[in-house]
Amino acid sequence: MSRITLSRYLIEQTRNQETPADLRFLIEVVARACKAISHAVSKGALGGVLGNAGTDNVQGEAQKKLDVISNEILLEANEWGGHLAAMASEEMEDAYQIPGEFPKGKYLLLFDPLDGSSNIDVNVSVGTIFSVLRCPEGVTLPCEKAFLQPGVEQVAAGYAIYGPQTMLMLTLGHGVKGFTLDREVGSFVLTHDNVHVPETTQEFAINASNQRHWEEPVQRYVSEMLAGETGPLEKNYNMRWIASMVADVHRILTRGGIFMYPRDAREPEKPGKLRLMYEANPMSFIIEQAGGAATNGVQRIMELQPSSLHERVAVFLGSKEEVERATRYHREAQ
Ligand code: AHM
Ligand code: MG
């Protein structure tokens, strides 16, 4: 049987009137940028790309060289095609306007160019996360306000994972498809049709070194999981934490699990570490489209009204039963 490449999949989506042609082009361009990032990541020390860039991003975090390179690759690839009205990145303080010499389109692209970048220098999987929104009608110079739409408004979301294989996981709002990069040919090939998160699980992911800072519902939930089959949940759990959200989410998409980055007492003014617009919303869209669930402990993440571009949020996502349990414990504690 002939292989279904990302291009063919997208063209067929357009033919079936599921995906507008300009959205198809946008996804193709993002995928091409991800191939370039994958190439840069894979060079490692040979390409002189490891280590810090010597700059901080808007969140005050030290940028890695590959954070900066990946951001540049995404901006350059996407600015000239005429499909975007503006872009926003975890690595840039303000929205990026399309340069005047290029035509503008009707979509907004948001991305975390290289998620999990603390793992770059230790050769552990990292990735690119992206989210696509429509530019509000009549807005010609989209500033922050144009981007502040709840996750339910996303028209597409995906991530590329740069691991033993480079893969692109994509949702256009009707299920999740997984494509593996065939490096010799240079194409993403459909290898994972109808990706589905099992409803039940026995695996959780959380950075346990923050345990003393967690709020009561998270303490309760994790201690119940750790109690195993003689505890209230009556089953043994396994734990994994890669510190690379793409890699943790990818594992959950493959074999189930719950991922948690709760708010904690380290920085009480911040509701969690992960960013709503670049990480939590696109990952929630993917997880929900694969049959899982995603909340901030109390509400569905995709229904949250963002108040700023770089807003943070607590994240509980993955297998439905466990996300519902974690959410119930939070609601009971309110
Ligand atoms: P980044 O976007 O700066 O890489 O930060 C996000 C990452 C996630 O990929 C991961 O889940 C989390 O930070 C790990 O945080 P910690 O180092 O606190 O465990
Ligand atoms: Mg990130």
mmCIF file of C-alpha atoms and ligand atoms in Angstrom:
data_model
loop_
_atom_site.group_PDB
_atom_site.id
_atom_site.type_symbol
_atom_site.label_atom_id
_atom_site.label_comp_id
_atom_site.label_asym_id
_atom_site.label_seq_id
_atom_site.Cartn_x
_atom_site.Cartn_y
_atom_site.Cartn_z
ATOM 1 C CA MET A 1 0.000 0.000 0.000
ATOM 2 C CA SER A 2 1.287 3.475 -0.833
ATOM 3 C CA ARG A 3 2.379 5.590 2.080
ATOM 4 C CA ILE A 4 0.296 8.537 3.209
ATOM 5 C CA THR A 5 2.534 11.533 3.650
ATOM 6 C CA LEU A 6 1.545 14.606 5.659
ATOM 7 C CA SER A 7 1.051 16.480 2.347
ATOM 8 C CA ARG A 8 -1.299 13.827 1.011
ATOM 9 C CA TYR A 9 -3.223 13.667 4.291
ATOM 10 C CA LEU A 10 -3.671 17.443 4.279
ATOM 11 C CA ILE A 11 -4.634 17.614 0.596
ATOM 12 C CA GLU A 12 -7.255 14.924 1.175
ATOM 13 C CA GLN A 13 -8.555 16.896 4.157
ATOM 14 C CA THR A 14 -8.933 19.929 1.916
ATOM 15 C CA ARG A 15 -10.630 17.864 -0.780
ATOM 16 C CA ASN A 16 -13.133 16.609 1.825
ATOM 17 C CA GLN A 17 -13.665 20.241 2.844
ATOM 18 C CA GLU A 18 -12.423 19.461 6.352
ATOM 19 C CA THR A 19 -9.434 21.819 6.152
ATOM 20 C CA PRO A 20 -9.221 25.127 4.271
ATOM 21 C CA ALA A 21 -6.337 25.359 1.786
ATOM 22 C CA ASP A 22 -4.568 28.181 3.638
ATOM 23 C CA LEU A 23 -4.651 26.197 6.904
ATOM 24 C CA ARG A 24 -3.210 23.227 5.036
ATOM 25 C CA PHE A 25 -0.381 25.409 3.760
ATOM 26 C CA LEU A 26 0.229 26.752 7.281
ATOM 27 C CA ILE A 27 0.578 23.228 8.704
ATOM 28 C CA GLU A 28 2.925 22.224 5.877
ATOM 29 C CA VAL A 29 5.152 25.215 6.588
ATOM 30 C CA VAL A 30 5.226 24.505 10.335
ATOM 31 C CA ALA A 31 6.110 20.873 9.574
ATOM 32 C CA ARG A 32 8.933 22.017 7.278
ATOM 33 C CA ALA A 33 10.264 24.260 10.048
ATOM 34 C CA CYS A 34 10.118 21.314 12.462
ATOM 35 C CA LYS A 35 12.260 19.289 10.063
ATOM 36 C CA ALA A 36 14.853 22.062 10.092
ATOM 37 C CA ILE A 37 14.732 22.203 13.923
ATOM 38 C CA SER A 38 15.044 18.415 14.086
ATOM 39 C CA HIS A 39 18.141 18.652 11.910
ATOM 40 C CA ALA A 40 19.699 21.365 14.108
ATOM 41 C CA VAL A 41 18.887 19.418 17.311
ATOM 42 C CA SER A 42 20.389 16.212 15.921
ATOM 43 C CA LYS A 43 23.720 17.910 15.164
ATOM 44 C CA GLY A 44 24.368 18.488 18.868
ATOM 45 C CA ALA A 45 27.971 19.257 19.721
ATOM 46 C CA LEU A 46 28.986 18.733 16.069
ATOM 47 C CA GLY A 47 26.883 21.726 15.054
ATOM 48 C CA GLY A 48 28.024 23.894 17.970
ATOM 49 C CA VAL A 49 24.389 24.249 19.036
ATOM 50 C CA LEU A 50 24.572 23.053 22.654
ATOM 51 C CA GLY A 51 24.701 25.302 25.714
ATOM 52 C CA ASN A 52 23.271 28.659 26.692
ATOM 53 C CA ALA A 53 22.738 31.551 24.322
ATOM 54 C CA GLY A 54 23.752 34.021 27.047
ATOM 55 C CA THR A 55 20.334 35.733 26.988
ATOM 56 C CA ASP A 56 17.121 35.494 29.056
ATOM 57 C CA ASN A 57 13.616 35.221 27.628
ATOM 58 C CA VAL A 58 10.584 37.248 28.719
ATOM 59 C CA GLN A 59 9.998 34.873 31.637
ATOM 60 C CA GLY A 60 13.544 35.507 32.914
ATOM 61 C CA GLU A 61 14.683 31.999 31.961
ATOM 62 C CA ALA A 62 18.140 31.467 30.448
ATOM 63 C CA GLN A 63 17.759 30.749 26.741
ATOM 64 C CA LYS A 64 19.586 27.847 25.162
ATOM 65 C CA LYS A 65 21.218 28.377 21.772
ATOM 66 C CA LEU A 66 18.684 25.953 20.327
ATOM 67 C CA ASP A 67 15.766 27.930 21.823
ATOM 68 C CA VAL A 68 16.927 30.930 19.826
ATOM 69 C CA ILE A 69 17.722 28.949 16.649
ATOM 70 C CA SER A 70 14.342 27.161 16.736
ATOM 71 C CA ASN A 71 12.474 30.438 17.252
ATOM 72 C CA GLU A 72 14.270 31.985 14.247
ATOM 73 C CA ILE A 73 13.537 28.960 12.065
ATOM 74 C CA LEU A 74 9.802 29.148 12.847
ATOM 75 C CA LEU A 75 9.595 32.902 12.277
ATOM 76 C CA GLU A 76 11.495 32.822 8.980
ATOM 77 C CA ALA A 77 9.551 29.855 7.639
ATOM 78 C CA ASN A 78 6.150 31.333 8.449
ATOM 79 C CA GLU A 79 6.447 35.064 7.817
ATOM 80 C CA TRP A 80 6.355 35.179 4.001
ATOM 81 C CA GLY A 81 3.653 32.650 3.002
ATOM 82 C CA GLY A 82 0.634 34.942 3.331
ATOM 83 C CA HIS A 83 -1.275 32.588 5.632
ATOM 84 C CA LEU A 84 -0.631 34.364 8.942
ATOM 85 C CA ALA A 85 -1.761 37.620 10.502
ATOM 86 C CA ALA A 86 0.839 37.417 13.314
ATOM 87 C CA MET A 87 2.799 35.009 15.506
ATOM 88 C CA ALA A 88 3.522 34.700 19.223
ATOM 89 C CA SER A 89 6.284 32.705 20.846
ATOM 90 C CA GLU A 90 7.240 31.644 24.347
ATOM 91 C CA GLU A 91 10.630 33.159 23.561
ATOM 92 C CA MET A 92 9.391 36.666 22.586
ATOM 93 C CA GLU A 93 7.802 39.269 24.790
ATOM 94 C CA ASP A 94 5.407 40.700 22.205
ATOM 95 C CA ALA A 95 3.436 39.397 19.242
ATOM 96 C CA TYR A 96 5.501 39.193 16.043
ATOM 97 C CA GLN A 97 4.015 41.207 13.211
ATOM 98 C CA ILE A 98 4.316 40.007 9.625
ATOM 99 C CA PRO A 99 6.851 42.285 7.863
ATOM 100 C CA GLY A 100 5.196 44.853 5.560
ATOM 101 C CA GLU A 101 6.612 43.396 2.325
ATOM 102 C CA PHE A 102 4.649 40.150 2.779
ATOM 103 C CA PRO A 103 0.916 39.489 2.384
ATOM 104 C CA LYS A 104 -1.111 38.698 5.486
ATOM 105 C CA GLY A 105 -3.526 35.863 6.147
ATOM 106 C CA LYS A 106 -6.265 35.104 8.626
ATOM 107 C CA TYR A 107 -4.530 32.868 11.153
ATOM 108 C CA LEU A 108 -2.500 33.414 14.300
ATOM 109 C CA LEU A 109 0.310 30.986 15.086
ATOM 110 C CA LEU A 110 1.591 30.451 18.630
ATOM 111 C CA PHE A 111 4.524 28.249 19.550
ATOM 112 C CA ASP A 112 6.965 27.028 22.117
ATOM 113 C CA PRO A 113 9.878 26.618 19.687
ATOM 114 C CA LEU A 114 11.847 24.151 21.793
ATOM 115 C CA ASP A 115 10.022 22.716 24.755
ATOM 116 C CA GLY A 116 11.975 20.843 27.412
ATOM 117 C CA SER A 117 15.132 22.680 26.457
ATOM 118 C CA SER A 118 16.772 21.893 29.823
ATOM 119 C CA ASN A 119 17.182 18.427 28.278
ATOM 120 C CA ILE A 120 19.106 19.520 25.183
ATOM 121 C CA ASP A 121 22.572 19.224 26.623
ATOM 122 C CA VAL A 122 21.878 15.744 28.040
ATOM 123 C CA ASN A 123 20.582 14.335 24.741
ATOM 124 C CA VAL A 124 17.028 13.663 25.923
ATOM 125 C CA SER A 125 13.925 14.243 23.760
ATOM 126 C CA VAL A 126 12.719 17.803 23.237
ATOM 127 C CA GLY A 127 10.041 19.180 20.927
ATOM 128 C CA THR A 128 8.144 22.040 19.318
ATOM 129 C CA ILE A 129 4.544 22.775 20.358
ATOM 130 C CA PHE A 130 2.196 24.904 18.242
ATOM 131 C CA SER A 131 -1.348 26.212 18.275
ATOM 132 C CA VAL A 132 -3.384 27.916 15.531
ATOM 133 C CA LEU A 133 -6.166 30.450 16.126
ATOM 134 C CA ARG A 134 -8.193 32.632 13.765
ATOM 135 C CA CYS A 135 -7.368 36.315 13.774
ATOM 136 C CA PRO A 136 -10.467 38.211 14.961
ATOM 137 C CA GLU A 137 -12.464 39.848 12.131
ATOM 138 C CA GLY A 138 -11.360 43.358 11.251
ATOM 139 C CA VAL A 139 -8.030 43.197 13.138
ATOM 140 C CA THR A 140 -5.214 44.182 10.795
ATOM 141 C CA LEU A 141 -2.390 44.609 13.316
ATOM 142 C CA PRO A 142 -2.935 41.803 15.835
ATOM 143 C CA CYS A 143 -1.498 42.710 19.214
ATOM 144 C CA GLU A 144 -1.729 40.678 22.436
ATOM 145 C CA LYS A 145 -5.514 41.089 22.712
ATOM 146 C CA ALA A 146 -6.151 39.295 19.396
ATOM 147 C CA PHE A 147 -4.427 36.180 20.750
ATOM 148 C CA LEU A 148 -6.339 36.025 24.042
ATOM 149 C CA GLN A 149 -8.859 33.409 22.944
ATOM 150 C CA PRO A 150 -9.766 30.305 24.941
ATOM 151 C CA GLY A 151 -8.337 26.994 23.756
ATOM 152 C CA VAL A 152 -11.708 25.846 22.387
ATOM 153 C CA GLU A 153 -11.151 28.384 19.577
ATOM 154 C CA GLN A 154 -8.038 26.568 18.306
ATOM 155 C CA VAL A 155 -8.398 25.344 14.717
ATOM 156 C CA ALA A 156 -5.275 23.189 14.847
ATOM 157 C CA ALA A 157 -2.587 22.167 17.289
ATOM 158 C CA GLY A 158 0.342 19.838 17.280
ATOM 159 C CA TYR A 159 3.812 19.082 18.422
ATOM 160 C CA ALA A 160 6.963 17.680 16.926
ATOM 161 C CA ILE A 161 9.047 15.437 19.135
ATOM 162 C CA TYR A 162 12.774 15.162 18.473
ATOM 163 C CA GLY A 163 13.559 11.779 19.983
ATOM 164 C CA PRO A 164 14.909 8.492 18.657
ATOM 165 C CA GLN A 165 12.446 9.243 15.844
ATOM 166 C CA THR A 166 11.204 12.686 14.891
ATOM 167 C CA MET A 167 7.417 12.629 14.904
ATOM 168 C CA LEU A 168 4.676 15.161 14.276
ATOM 169 C CA MET A 169 1.416 14.712 16.187
ATOM 170 C CA LEU A 170 -1.404 16.791 14.752
ATOM 171 C CA THR A 171 -5.033 17.603 15.375
ATOM 172 C CA LEU A 172 -7.267 19.627 13.087
ATOM 173 C CA GLY A 173 -10.215 19.034 15.418
ATOM 174 C CA HIS A 174 -11.213 15.573 14.238
ATOM 175 C CA GLY A 175 -8.935 13.136 15.994
ATOM 176 C CA VAL A 176 -5.166 12.968 16.298
ATOM 177 C CA LYS A 177 -2.794 11.683 13.631
ATOM 178 C CA GLY A 178 0.872 10.811 14.140
ATOM 179 C CA PHE A 179 3.486 11.159 11.393
ATOM 180 C CA THR A 180 7.056 9.853 11.526
ATOM 181 C CA LEU A 181 9.828 11.658 9.676
ATOM 182 C CA ASP A 182 11.423 9.528 6.981
ATOM 183 C CA ARG A 183 14.806 11.217 6.981
ATOM 184 C CA GLU A 184 16.047 9.749 3.679
ATOM 185 C CA VAL A 185 13.023 11.042 1.792
ATOM 186 C CA GLY A 186 12.454 14.117 3.942
ATOM 187 C CA SER A 187 8.708 13.479 4.412
ATOM 188 C CA PHE A 188 6.472 13.013 7.405
ATOM 189 C CA VAL A 189 4.626 9.715 6.875
ATOM 190 C CA LEU A 190 1.356 8.761 8.590
ATOM 191 C CA THR A 191 2.269 5.986 11.008
ATOM 192 C CA HIS A 192 -0.220 6.480 13.865
ATOM 193 C CA ASP A 193 -3.830 6.705 12.730
ATOM 194 C CA ASN A 194 -6.551 7.390 15.318
ATOM 195 C CA VAL A 195 -4.331 8.011 18.317
ATOM 196 C CA HIS A 196 -6.224 7.166 21.499
ATOM 197 C CA VAL A 197 -5.413 7.719 25.181
ATOM 198 C CA PRO A 198 -6.606 4.755 27.280
ATOM 199 C CA GLU A 199 -9.233 5.904 29.804
ATOM 200 C CA THR A 200 -7.633 4.141 32.743
ATOM 201 C CA THR A 201 -3.988 4.086 33.646
ATOM 202 C CA GLN A 202 -1.454 3.025 36.256
ATOM 203 C CA GLU A 203 1.203 5.588 35.432
ATOM 204 C CA PHE A 204 1.673 9.164 36.573
ATOM 205 C CA ALA A 205 4.116 11.960 35.823
ATOM 206 C CA ILE A 206 4.990 14.742 38.255
ATOM 207 C CA ASN A 207 8.184 16.398 39.443
ATOM 208 C CA ALA A 208 8.244 14.838 42.918
ATOM 209 C CA SER A 209 11.066 17.092 44.100
ATOM 210 C CA ASN A 210 8.411 19.800 44.579
ATOM 211 C CA GLN A 211 6.300 17.619 46.856
ATOM 212 C CA ARG A 212 6.735 19.789 49.957
ATOM 213 C CA HIS A 213 5.279 22.743 48.013
ATOM 214 C CA TRP A 214 2.158 21.003 46.657
ATOM 215 C CA GLU A 215 -1.366 21.904 47.684
ATOM 216 C CA GLU A 216 -3.499 19.470 49.676
ATOM 217 C CA PRO A 217 -5.460 17.845 46.782
ATOM 218 C CA VAL A 218 -2.232 16.963 44.973
ATOM 219 C CA GLN A 219 -0.686 15.621 48.199
ATOM 220 C CA ARG A 220 -3.756 13.447 48.697
ATOM 221 C CA TYR A 221 -3.878 12.178 45.117
ATOM 222 C CA VAL A 222 -0.175 11.339 44.822
ATOM 223 C CA SER A 223 -0.029 9.711 48.260
ATOM 224 C CA GLU A 224 -3.019 7.533 47.307
ATOM 225 C CA MET A 225 -1.256 6.459 44.102
ATOM 226 C CA LEU A 226 1.939 5.722 46.016
ATOM 227 C CA ALA A 227 -0.021 3.594 48.499
ATOM 228 C CA GLY A 228 -0.527 1.081 45.680
ATOM 229 C CA GLU A 229 -2.867 -1.883 45.745
ATOM 230 C CA THR A 230 -3.366 -1.852 49.493
ATOM 231 C CA GLY A 231 -4.295 1.875 49.407
ATOM 232 C CA PRO A 232 -7.652 3.492 48.510
ATOM 233 C CA LEU A 233 -7.041 3.272 44.727
ATOM 234 C CA GLU A 234 -6.374 -0.483 44.977
ATOM 235 C CA LYS A 235 -3.745 -0.637 42.268
ATOM 236 C CA ASN A 236 -0.019 -0.145 41.904
ATOM 237 C CA TYR A 237 1.236 2.838 39.907
ATOM 238 C CA ASN A 238 4.435 3.455 37.997
ATOM 239 C CA MET A 239 6.015 6.918 37.813
ATOM 240 C CA ARG A 240 7.863 8.704 34.970
ATOM 241 C CA TRP A 241 9.103 12.296 34.705
ATOM 242 C CA ILE A 242 11.118 13.344 31.674
ATOM 243 C CA ALA A 243 10.960 17.124 32.334
ATOM 244 C CA SER A 244 10.102 17.529 28.669
ATOM 245 C CA MET A 245 6.363 18.002 28.300
ATOM 246 C CA VAL A 246 6.347 16.775 24.705
ATOM 247 C CA ALA A 247 8.027 13.530 25.734
ATOM 248 C CA ASP A 248 5.744 13.009 28.740
ATOM 249 C CA VAL A 249 2.626 13.794 26.675
ATOM 250 C CA HIS A 250 3.842 11.572 23.873
ATOM 251 C CA ARG A 251 4.148 8.645 26.256
ATOM 252 C CA ILE A 252 0.618 9.331 27.539
ATOM 253 C CA LEU A 253 -0.750 9.470 23.967
ATOM 254 C CA THR A 254 0.902 6.134 23.353
ATOM 255 C CA ARG A 255 0.119 4.137 26.487
ATOM 256 C CA GLY A 256 -1.930 6.355 28.809
ATOM 257 C CA GLY A 257 -1.056 8.068 32.066
ATOM 258 C CA ILE A 258 -1.615 11.347 33.845
ATOM 259 C CA PHE A 259 0.703 14.348 33.576
ATOM 260 C CA MET A 260 0.657 16.926 36.355
ATOM 261 C CA TYR A 261 2.339 20.265 36.772
ATOM 262 C CA PRO A 262 0.296 21.723 39.640
ATOM 263 C CA ARG A 263 0.484 25.190 41.087
ATOM 264 C CA ASP A 264 2.605 25.117 44.238
ATOM 265 C CA ALA A 265 3.842 27.297 47.049
ATOM 266 C CA ARG A 266 7.224 28.166 45.487
ATOM 267 C CA GLU A 267 5.844 31.186 43.649
ATOM 268 C CA PRO A 268 2.267 31.545 44.990
ATOM 269 C CA GLU A 269 1.461 34.391 42.596
ATOM 270 C CA LYS A 270 2.029 32.080 39.601
ATOM 271 C CA PRO A 271 -0.676 29.482 38.884
ATOM 272 C CA GLY A 272 1.791 26.787 37.803
ATOM 273 C CA LYS A 273 4.870 26.687 35.588
ATOM 274 C CA LEU A 274 3.541 25.822 32.164
ATOM 275 C CA ARG A 275 2.283 28.408 29.735
ATOM 276 C CA LEU A 276 -1.420 28.386 28.832
ATOM 277 C CA MET A 277 -1.072 29.614 25.247
ATOM 278 C CA TYR A 278 2.034 27.739 24.093
ATOM 279 C CA GLU A 279 1.895 24.503 26.081
ATOM 280 C CA ALA A 280 -1.323 23.811 27.988
ATOM 281 C CA ASN A 281 -3.890 24.750 25.311
ATOM 282 C CA PRO A 282 -2.334 22.903 22.351
ATOM 283 C CA MET A 283 -1.566 19.838 24.466
ATOM 284 C CA SER A 284 -5.091 19.871 25.924
ATOM 285 C CA PHE A 285 -6.585 20.043 22.417
ATOM 286 C CA ILE A 286 -4.490 17.050 21.326
ATOM 287 C CA ILE A 287 -5.229 15.047 24.472
ATOM 288 C CA GLU A 288 -8.976 15.726 24.280
ATOM 289 C CA GLN A 289 -9.050 14.837 20.588
ATOM 290 C CA ALA A 290 -7.394 11.551 21.540
ATOM 291 C CA GLY A 291 -10.119 10.828 24.100
ATOM 292 C CA GLY A 292 -8.338 12.125 27.207
ATOM 293 C CA ALA A 293 -9.054 15.104 29.457
ATOM 294 C CA ALA A 294 -7.224 18.233 30.612
ATOM 295 C CA THR A 295 -8.004 20.551 33.515
ATOM 296 C CA ASN A 296 -6.245 23.080 35.723
ATOM 297 C CA GLY A 297 -7.505 21.098 38.730
ATOM 298 C CA VAL A 298 -10.875 22.805 38.692
ATOM 299 C CA GLN A 299 -11.836 23.807 35.148
ATOM 300 C CA ARG A 300 -11.327 22.448 31.669
ATOM 301 C CA ILE A 301 -8.140 24.138 30.408
ATOM 302 C CA MET A 302 -9.558 24.830 26.942
ATOM 303 C CA GLU A 303 -12.382 26.914 28.430
ATOM 304 C CA LEU A 304 -10.118 29.257 30.380
ATOM 305 C CA GLN A 305 -10.202 32.857 29.171
ATOM 306 C CA PRO A 306 -6.545 33.920 28.869
ATOM 307 C CA SER A 307 -5.636 37.283 30.342
ATOM 308 C CA SER A 308 -2.099 37.607 28.966
ATOM 309 C CA LEU A 309 0.074 36.034 26.303
ATOM 310 C CA HIS A 310 2.566 34.471 28.691
ATOM 311 C CA GLU A 311 0.063 33.439 31.363
ATOM 312 C CA ARG A 312 0.828 30.272 33.334
ATOM 313 C CA VAL A 313 -1.570 27.570 34.389
ATOM 314 C CA ALA A 314 -1.688 24.393 36.465
ATOM 315 C CA VAL A 315 -1.975 21.309 34.254
ATOM 316 C CA PHE A 316 -3.548 17.880 34.834
ATOM 317 C CA LEU A 317 -3.916 15.972 31.586
ATOM 318 C CA GLY A 318 -4.102 12.472 30.214
ATOM 319 C CA SER A 319 -6.281 9.431 30.884
ATOM 320 C CA LYS A 320 -9.823 10.555 31.621
ATOM 321 C CA GLU A 321 -10.486 8.602 34.807
ATOM 322 C CA GLU A 322 -7.385 9.900 36.549
ATOM 323 C CA VAL A 323 -7.798 13.514 35.401
ATOM 324 C CA GLU A 324 -11.376 13.379 36.677
ATOM 325 C CA ARG A 325 -10.150 12.042 40.036
ATOM 326 C CA ALA A 326 -7.488 14.764 40.385
ATOM 327 C CA THR A 327 -10.101 17.393 39.461
ATOM 328 C CA ARG A 328 -12.622 15.991 41.952
ATOM 329 C CA TYR A 329 -10.046 16.151 44.765
ATOM 330 C CA HIS A 330 -9.414 19.815 43.945
ATOM 331 C CA ARG A 331 -13.117 20.632 43.862
ATOM 332 C CA GLU A 332 -13.702 18.819 47.159
ATOM 333 C CA ALA A 333 -10.942 20.889 48.775
ATOM 334 C CA GLN A 334 -12.427 24.228 47.666
HETATM 335 P P1 AHM B 1 10.508 25.107 28.842
HETATM 336 O O1 AHM B 1 9.408 25.481 27.891
HETATM 337 O O2 AHM B 1 11.289 26.288 29.317
HETATM 338 O O3 AHM B 1 11.369 24.004 28.338
HETATM 339 O O4 AHM B 1 9.776 24.590 30.209
HETATM 340 C C1 AHM B 1 8.745 23.659 30.126
HETATM 341 C C2 AHM B 1 9.194 22.316 30.642
HETATM 342 C C3 AHM B 1 8.234 21.215 30.286
HETATM 343 O O5 AHM B 1 8.594 20.639 29.063
HETATM 344 C C4 AHM B 1 8.398 20.252 31.427
HETATM 345 O O6 AHM B 1 7.238 19.492 31.658
HETATM 346 C C5 AHM B 1 8.709 21.149 32.589
HETATM 347 O O7 AHM B 1 9.231 22.352 32.054
HETATM 348 C C6 AHM B 1 9.712 20.560 33.524
HETATM 349 O O8 AHM B 1 9.847 21.390 34.619
HETATM 350 P P2 AHM B 1 10.779 21.011 35.872
HETATM 351 O O9 AHM B 1 12.189 21.209 35.404
HETATM 352 O O10 AHM B 1 10.337 21.987 36.914
HETATM 353 O O11 AHM B 1 10.512 19.588 36.229
HETATM 354 MG MG MG B 2 8.020 24.887 27.036
#
